[in-house]
Coordinates of N, CA, C and O in Angstrom, one line a residue:
X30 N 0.8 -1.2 0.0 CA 0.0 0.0 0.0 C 0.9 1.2 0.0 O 1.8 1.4 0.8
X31 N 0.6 2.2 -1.0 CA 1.7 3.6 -0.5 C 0.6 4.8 -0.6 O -0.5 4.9 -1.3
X32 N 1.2 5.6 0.3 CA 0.6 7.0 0.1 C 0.7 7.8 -0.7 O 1.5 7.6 -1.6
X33 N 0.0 8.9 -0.6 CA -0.5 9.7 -2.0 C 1.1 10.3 -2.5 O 1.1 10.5 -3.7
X34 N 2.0 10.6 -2.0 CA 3.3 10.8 -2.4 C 4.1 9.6 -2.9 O 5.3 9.6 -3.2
X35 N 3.0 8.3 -2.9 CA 4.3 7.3 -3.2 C 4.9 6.6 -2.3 O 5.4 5.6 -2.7
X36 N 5.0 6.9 -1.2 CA 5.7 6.3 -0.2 C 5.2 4.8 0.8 O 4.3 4.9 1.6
X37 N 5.7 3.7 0.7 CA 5.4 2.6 0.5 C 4.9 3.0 2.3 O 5.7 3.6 3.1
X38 N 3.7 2.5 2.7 CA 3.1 2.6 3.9 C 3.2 0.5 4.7 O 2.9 -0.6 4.2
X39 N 3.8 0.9 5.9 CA 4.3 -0.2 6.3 C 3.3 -0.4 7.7 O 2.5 0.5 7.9
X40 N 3.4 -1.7 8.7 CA 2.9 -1.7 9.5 C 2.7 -0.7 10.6 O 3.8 -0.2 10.8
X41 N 1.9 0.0 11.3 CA 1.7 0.9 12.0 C 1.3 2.2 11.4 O 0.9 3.2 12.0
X42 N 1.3 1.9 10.1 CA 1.1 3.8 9.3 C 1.9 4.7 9.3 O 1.7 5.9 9.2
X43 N 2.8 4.0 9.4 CA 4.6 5.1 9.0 C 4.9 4.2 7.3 O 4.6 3.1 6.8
X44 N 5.6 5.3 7.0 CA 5.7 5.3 5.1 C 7.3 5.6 5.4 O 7.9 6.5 6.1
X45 N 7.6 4.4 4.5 CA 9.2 4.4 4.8 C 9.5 5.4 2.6 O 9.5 5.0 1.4
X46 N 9.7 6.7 3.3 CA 10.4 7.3 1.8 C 11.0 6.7 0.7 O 11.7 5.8 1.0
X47 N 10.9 7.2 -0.6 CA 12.0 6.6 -1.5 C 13.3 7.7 -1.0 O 13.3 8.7 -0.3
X48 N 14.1 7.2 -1.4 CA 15.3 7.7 -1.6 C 16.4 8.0 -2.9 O 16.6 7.0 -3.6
X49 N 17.0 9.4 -3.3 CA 17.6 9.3 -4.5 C 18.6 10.3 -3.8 O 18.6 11.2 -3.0
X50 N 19.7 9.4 -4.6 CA 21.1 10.5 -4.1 C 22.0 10.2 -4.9 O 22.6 9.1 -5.1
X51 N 22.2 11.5 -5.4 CA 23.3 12.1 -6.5 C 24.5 12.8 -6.0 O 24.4 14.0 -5.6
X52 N 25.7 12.2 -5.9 CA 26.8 12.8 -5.5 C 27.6 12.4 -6.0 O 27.4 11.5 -6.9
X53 N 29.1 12.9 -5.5 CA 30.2 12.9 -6.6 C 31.2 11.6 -5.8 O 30.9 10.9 -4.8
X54 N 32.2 11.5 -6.4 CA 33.1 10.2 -6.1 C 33.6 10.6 -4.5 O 34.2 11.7 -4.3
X55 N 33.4 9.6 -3.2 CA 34.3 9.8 -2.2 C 33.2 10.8 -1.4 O 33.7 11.6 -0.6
X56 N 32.2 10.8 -1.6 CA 31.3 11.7 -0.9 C 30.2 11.1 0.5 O 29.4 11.7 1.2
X57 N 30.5 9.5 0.4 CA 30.1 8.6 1.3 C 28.6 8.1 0.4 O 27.5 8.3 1.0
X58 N 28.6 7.8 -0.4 CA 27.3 7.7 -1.2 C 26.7 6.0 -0.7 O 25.6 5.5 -0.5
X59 N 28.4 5.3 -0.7 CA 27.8 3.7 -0.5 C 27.3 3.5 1.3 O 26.5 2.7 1.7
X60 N 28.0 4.4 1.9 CA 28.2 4.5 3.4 C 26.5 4.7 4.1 O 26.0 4.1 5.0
X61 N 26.0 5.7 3.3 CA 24.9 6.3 3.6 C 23.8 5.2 2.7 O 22.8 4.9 3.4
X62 N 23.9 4.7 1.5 CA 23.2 4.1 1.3 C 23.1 2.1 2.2 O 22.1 1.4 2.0
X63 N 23.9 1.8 2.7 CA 24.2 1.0 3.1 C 23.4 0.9 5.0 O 23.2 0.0 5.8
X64 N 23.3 2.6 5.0 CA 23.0 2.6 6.6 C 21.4 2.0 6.5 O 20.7 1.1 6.8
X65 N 21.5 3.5 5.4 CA 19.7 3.5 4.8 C 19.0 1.7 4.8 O 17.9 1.4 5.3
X66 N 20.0 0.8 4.0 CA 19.2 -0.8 4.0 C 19.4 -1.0 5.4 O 18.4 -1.1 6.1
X67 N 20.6 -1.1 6.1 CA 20.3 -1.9 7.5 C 19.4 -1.3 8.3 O 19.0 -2.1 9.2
X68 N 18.8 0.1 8.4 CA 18.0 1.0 9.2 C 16.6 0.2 8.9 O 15.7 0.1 9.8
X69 N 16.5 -0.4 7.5 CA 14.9 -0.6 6.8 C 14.7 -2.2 7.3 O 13.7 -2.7 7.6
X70 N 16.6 -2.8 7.1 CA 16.3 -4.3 8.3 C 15.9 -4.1 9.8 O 15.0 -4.7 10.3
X71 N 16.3 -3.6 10.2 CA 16.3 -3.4 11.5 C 14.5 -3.3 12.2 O 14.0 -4.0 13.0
X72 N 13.7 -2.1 11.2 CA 12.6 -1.9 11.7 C 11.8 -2.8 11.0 O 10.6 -2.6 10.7
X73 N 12.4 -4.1 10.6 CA 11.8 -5.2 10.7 C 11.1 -5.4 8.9 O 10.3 -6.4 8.7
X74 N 11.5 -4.4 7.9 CA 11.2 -4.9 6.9 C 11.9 -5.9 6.4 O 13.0 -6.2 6.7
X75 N 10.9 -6.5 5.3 CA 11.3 -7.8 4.7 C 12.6 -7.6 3.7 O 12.4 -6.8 2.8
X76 N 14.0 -8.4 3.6 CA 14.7 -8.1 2.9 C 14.9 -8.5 1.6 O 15.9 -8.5 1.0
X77 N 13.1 -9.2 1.0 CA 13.1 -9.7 -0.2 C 11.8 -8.3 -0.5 O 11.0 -8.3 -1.5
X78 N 11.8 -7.5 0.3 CA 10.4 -6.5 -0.3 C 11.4 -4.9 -0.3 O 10.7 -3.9 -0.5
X79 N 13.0 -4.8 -0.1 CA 13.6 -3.7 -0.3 C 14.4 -3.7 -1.4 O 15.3 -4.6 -1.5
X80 N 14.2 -2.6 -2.6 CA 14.7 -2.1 -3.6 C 15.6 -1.3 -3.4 O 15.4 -0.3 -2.8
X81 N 17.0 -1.7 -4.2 CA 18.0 -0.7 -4.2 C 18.5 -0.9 -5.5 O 18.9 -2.0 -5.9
X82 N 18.7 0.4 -6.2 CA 19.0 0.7 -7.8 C 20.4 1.4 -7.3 O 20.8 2.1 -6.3
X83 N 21.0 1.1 -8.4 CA 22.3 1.8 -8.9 C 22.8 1.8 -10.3 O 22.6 0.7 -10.8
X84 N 23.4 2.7 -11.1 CA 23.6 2.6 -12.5 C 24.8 1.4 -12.9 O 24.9 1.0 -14.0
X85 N 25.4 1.0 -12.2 CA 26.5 -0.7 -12.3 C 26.3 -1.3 -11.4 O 26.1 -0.9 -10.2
X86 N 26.3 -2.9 -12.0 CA 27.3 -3.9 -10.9 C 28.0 -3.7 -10.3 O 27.8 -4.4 -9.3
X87 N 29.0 -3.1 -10.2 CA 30.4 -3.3 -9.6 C 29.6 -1.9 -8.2 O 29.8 -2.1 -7.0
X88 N 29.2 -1.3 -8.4 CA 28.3 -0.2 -7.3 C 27.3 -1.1 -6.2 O 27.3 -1.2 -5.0
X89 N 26.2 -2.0 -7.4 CA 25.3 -2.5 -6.6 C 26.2 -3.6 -6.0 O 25.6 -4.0 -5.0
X90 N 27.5 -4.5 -6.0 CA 28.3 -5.5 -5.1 C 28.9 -4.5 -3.8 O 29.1 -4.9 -2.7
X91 N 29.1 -3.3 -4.3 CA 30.0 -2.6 -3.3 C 29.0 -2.1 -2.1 O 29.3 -1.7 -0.9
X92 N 27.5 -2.0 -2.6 CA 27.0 -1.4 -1.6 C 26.2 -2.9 -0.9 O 25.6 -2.7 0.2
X93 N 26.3 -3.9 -1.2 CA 26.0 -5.2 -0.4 C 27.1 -5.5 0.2 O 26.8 -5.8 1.4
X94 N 28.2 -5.7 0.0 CA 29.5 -5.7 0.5 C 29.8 -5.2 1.7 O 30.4 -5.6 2.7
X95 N 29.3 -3.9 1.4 CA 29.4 -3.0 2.8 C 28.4 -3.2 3.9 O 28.6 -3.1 5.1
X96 N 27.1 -3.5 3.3 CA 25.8 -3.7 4.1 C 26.0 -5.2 5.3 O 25.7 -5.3 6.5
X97 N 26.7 -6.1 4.2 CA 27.2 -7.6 5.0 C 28.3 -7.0 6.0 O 28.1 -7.0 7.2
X98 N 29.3 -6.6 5.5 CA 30.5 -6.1 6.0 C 30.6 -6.0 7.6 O 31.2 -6.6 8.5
X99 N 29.4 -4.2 7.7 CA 28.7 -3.5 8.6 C 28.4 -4.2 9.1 O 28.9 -4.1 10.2
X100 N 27.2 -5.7 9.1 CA 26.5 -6.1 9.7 C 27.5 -7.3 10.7 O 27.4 -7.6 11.9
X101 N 28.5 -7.8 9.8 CA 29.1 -8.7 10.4 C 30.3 -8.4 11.7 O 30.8 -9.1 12.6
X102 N 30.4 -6.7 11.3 CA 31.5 -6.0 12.4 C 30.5 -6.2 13.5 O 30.6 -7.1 14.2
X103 N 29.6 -5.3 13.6 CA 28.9 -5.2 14.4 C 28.2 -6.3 15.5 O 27.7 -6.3 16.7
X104 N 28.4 -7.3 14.6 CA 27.8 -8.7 15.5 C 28.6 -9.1 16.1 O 28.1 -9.9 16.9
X105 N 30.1 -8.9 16.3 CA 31.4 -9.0 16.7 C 32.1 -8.2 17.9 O 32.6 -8.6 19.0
X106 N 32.1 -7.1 17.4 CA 32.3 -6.0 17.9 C 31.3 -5.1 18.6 O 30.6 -4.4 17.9
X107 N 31.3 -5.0 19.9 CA 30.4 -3.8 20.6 C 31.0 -2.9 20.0 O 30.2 -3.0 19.1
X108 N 31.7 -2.1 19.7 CA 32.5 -0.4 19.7 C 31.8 -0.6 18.0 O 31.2 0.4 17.6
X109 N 31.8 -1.6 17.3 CA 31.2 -1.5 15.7 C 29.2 -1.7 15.8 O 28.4 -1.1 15.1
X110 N 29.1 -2.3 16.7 CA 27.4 -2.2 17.2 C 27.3 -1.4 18.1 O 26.2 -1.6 18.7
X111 N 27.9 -0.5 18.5 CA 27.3 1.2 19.1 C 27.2 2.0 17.8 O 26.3 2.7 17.5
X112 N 28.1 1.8 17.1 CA 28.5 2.9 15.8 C 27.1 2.7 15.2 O 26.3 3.5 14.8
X113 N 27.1 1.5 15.1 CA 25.9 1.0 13.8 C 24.4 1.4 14.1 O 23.5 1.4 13.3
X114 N 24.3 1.7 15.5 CA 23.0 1.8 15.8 C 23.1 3.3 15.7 O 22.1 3.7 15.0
X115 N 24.0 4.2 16.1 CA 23.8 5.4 16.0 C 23.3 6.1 14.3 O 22.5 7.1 14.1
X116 N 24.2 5.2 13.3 CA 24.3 5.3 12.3 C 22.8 4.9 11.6 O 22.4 5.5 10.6
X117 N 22.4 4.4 11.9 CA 21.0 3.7 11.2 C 19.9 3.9 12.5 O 19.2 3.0 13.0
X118 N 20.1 5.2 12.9 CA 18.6 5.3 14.1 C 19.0 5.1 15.3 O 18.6 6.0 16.1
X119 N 19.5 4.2 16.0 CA 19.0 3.4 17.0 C 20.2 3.5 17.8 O 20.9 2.6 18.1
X120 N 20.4 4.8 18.1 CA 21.6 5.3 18.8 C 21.8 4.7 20.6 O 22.9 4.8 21.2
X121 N 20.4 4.2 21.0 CA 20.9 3.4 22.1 C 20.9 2.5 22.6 O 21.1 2.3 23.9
X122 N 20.9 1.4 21.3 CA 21.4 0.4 21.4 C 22.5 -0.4 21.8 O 23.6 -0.1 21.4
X123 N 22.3 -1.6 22.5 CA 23.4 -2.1 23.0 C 24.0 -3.2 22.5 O 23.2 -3.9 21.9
X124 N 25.3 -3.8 22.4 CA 25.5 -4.6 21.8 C 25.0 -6.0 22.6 O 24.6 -6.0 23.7
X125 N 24.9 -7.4 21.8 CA 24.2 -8.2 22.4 C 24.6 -9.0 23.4 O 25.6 -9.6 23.2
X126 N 23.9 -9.2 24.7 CA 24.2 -10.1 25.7 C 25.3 -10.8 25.7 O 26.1 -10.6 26.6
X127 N 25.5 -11.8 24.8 CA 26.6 -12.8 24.7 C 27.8 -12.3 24.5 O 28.6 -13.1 24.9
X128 N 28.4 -11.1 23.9 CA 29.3 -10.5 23.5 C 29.9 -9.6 25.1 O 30.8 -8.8 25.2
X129 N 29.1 -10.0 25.9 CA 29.6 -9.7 27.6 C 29.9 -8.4 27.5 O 30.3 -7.8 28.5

């Protein structure tokens, strides 16, 4: 279901935005687009119902690359799952139980 602007309307009646972003080389384009997918995992959307476009392959590997990458520091690392939550919303997040 989306709202009258397009914006794909998710459980609770919050509309998760499209997104387009045009910038130049080294301007953090994959960094930011990479927060943007784990932010859209996190609040529990489905990772076979999120679209992400880019004009090459070698862009759309680097920005999965990084999204895995991110996710795998972070599961590892508390000081990389503080960063990660601040980075994608969820700034008071803690890293998980088992990781002591």
């Amino acid at each position: 279901m989306t709202d009258a602007m397009g914006n794909r309307r998710v459980a609770g009646g919050t509309s998760l935005p499209r997104e387009l972003i045009l910038a130049s080389a080294g301007s953090g384009k994959t960094y930011r687009i990479s927060s943007h997918l784990i932010a859209l995992l996190a609040r529990g959307e489905p990772a076979d119902e999120i679209f992400a476009s880019t004009f090459t392959r070698k862009a759309a590997g680097e920005i999965l690359d990084r999204v895995l990458r991110r996710l795998a520091e972070a599961s590892v690392d508390p000081v990389k799952g503080m960063e990660l939550g601040r980075d994608t919303g969820h700034p008071h997040a803690k890293p998980p139980v088992w990781l002591g």
